[in-house]
Amino acid sequence: MSPQVSNTVVNLPGKSAEELRAFLESLGEKGYRGAQIYHAIYAERKFDFAAMMNLPAALRERLARESAIMLPQIVRRHRSSDGTVRYVLAIGDGQPANIETVFMPEENRQTICISTQAGCAVDCRFCLTATLGLMRNLTAGEIVGEVLVVLDDNRDALKPQTNIVLMGQGEPLLNYDAVMAALRILLDPKGVAIAPRHAALSTSGIIPGIERLAKEKVRPNLAISLNASSNEQRDQIMPINRKYPLEKLLDACRKYPLRPREWLLFEYVLLGGFNDSPEDARRVVRLLANIRAKVNLIPWNPGVLPYERPDRAGVEEFQHILIEKGVPCFIRDSRGQDVMAACGQLALAAMAEETAQSSKTDGFSSW
Ligand code: SF4
């Protein structure tokens, strides 16, 4: 698992079953060996050709010379008091960068929050990832690699069900092709085998990406980072709203072909005194009319950015107004796993941690 791979060898993670078949055939081998390698890397998490005992010894040796299984490398782990582990991972392949991935254990399952870009260009004002700007897109192999590395690092404690959420660094729909190539492997029953209903992609509202996703045969659940009840408000905290304003975004949501029992999830970061009034709640109800929607309210946890914590009674009133009008609504407090409930919150946790120069912020500790 070297972080760098020479130009003369082919890195295999991120390759589809068809691409692995073609690669093996290009070596003059039988194509079905590609399916064996696909299964070994993604389903069995074997990252060393020597462990692929169903391959002939000569092929294992040749693959070790002419290809590689290069995965992100763990630079640091930070553990929350509730068991959440936030990883800093180094990705290489010519343009080295650090990204963040989070492992959240629960009683019967684990959820992995993954990044899709190093940094982000979308510039949401409540998000510290935005301050990094976009460094680069992740490749499909790096995105799949985040999940493989984190599953492997927790292999002795895994529960039967794995969820993935694309809510880490980056706007997934601005790296569409790599994200979908990764998801096809992650959601493939012969690959990493995560059930599509256990996967969610969060977007700031990139309408062309939403329209493309609507046409995918296999796709994750869709979450929209809403965070405002009017265009005036959203323009201030999410400049992307000027390009894709609320009425057009919600029109795309209304046209999104939901399957039976599927919902659109709307994330709403409550910023005290900015977007958390009862009138905001009533406007959100009107915005979401005729959409099969659930809302996650995420009360802001003050840190280095100039926003206030919302009043608790006001948060509950906001929730009550939505529920009363028939919109399922949940409060996700920003602790441990919940600090990642909206995209961009990973970098927030990291920066808050560094600013405090202690491991206590957000309940994380290094180990
Ligand atoms: S909240 Fe998400 S889309 Fe917005 S800047 Fe942060 S990472 Fe990018």
Coordinates of C-alpha atoms and ligand atoms in Angstrom, one line a residue, residues 117 119-131 167-172 202-204 225 227 238 342-345, ligand 1:
Q117 CA -12.7 16.5 -3.0
G119 CA -11.0 21.2 -0.2
C120 CA -14.1 22.7 -1.9
A121 CA -14.9 25.6 -4.3
V122 CA -18.5 26.1 -3.3
D123 CA -17.7 28.7 -0.5
C124 CA -20.5 28.2 2.0
R125 CA -19.9 30.8 4.6
F126 CA -20.5 28.5 7.6
C127 CA -18.0 25.9 6.4
L128 CA -14.3 25.8 7.1
T129 CA -13.6 23.5 4.2
A130 CA -14.5 26.4 2.0
T131 CA -11.6 28.4 3.4
M167 CA -20.9 14.6 3.5
G168 CA -17.2 15.1 4.1
Q169 CA -14.9 17.6 2.3
G170 CA -16.1 18.7 -1.2
E171 CA -19.2 18.9 -3.3
P172 CA -19.8 15.4 -4.6
S202 CA -25.3 15.5 0.3
T203 CA -25.2 18.4 -2.1
S204 CA -25.2 22.2 -1.8
S225 CA -28.0 21.3 2.3
N227 CA -29.9 26.2 5.5
M238 CA -24.3 29.9 0.2
A342 CA -23.8 18.5 7.1
C343 CA -21.0 18.7 4.5
G344 CA -18.1 20.8 5.5
Q345 CA -18.4 20.1 9.2
Ligands
SF4_1 S1 -20.6 23.0 3.1 FE1 -20.0 21.4 1.6 S2 -20.4 22.3 -0.4 FE2 -20.4 24.0 1.1 S3 -18.2 24.7 1.0 FE3 -18.4 23.2 2.7 S4 -17.8 21.2 1.7 FE4 -18.3 22.7 0.1

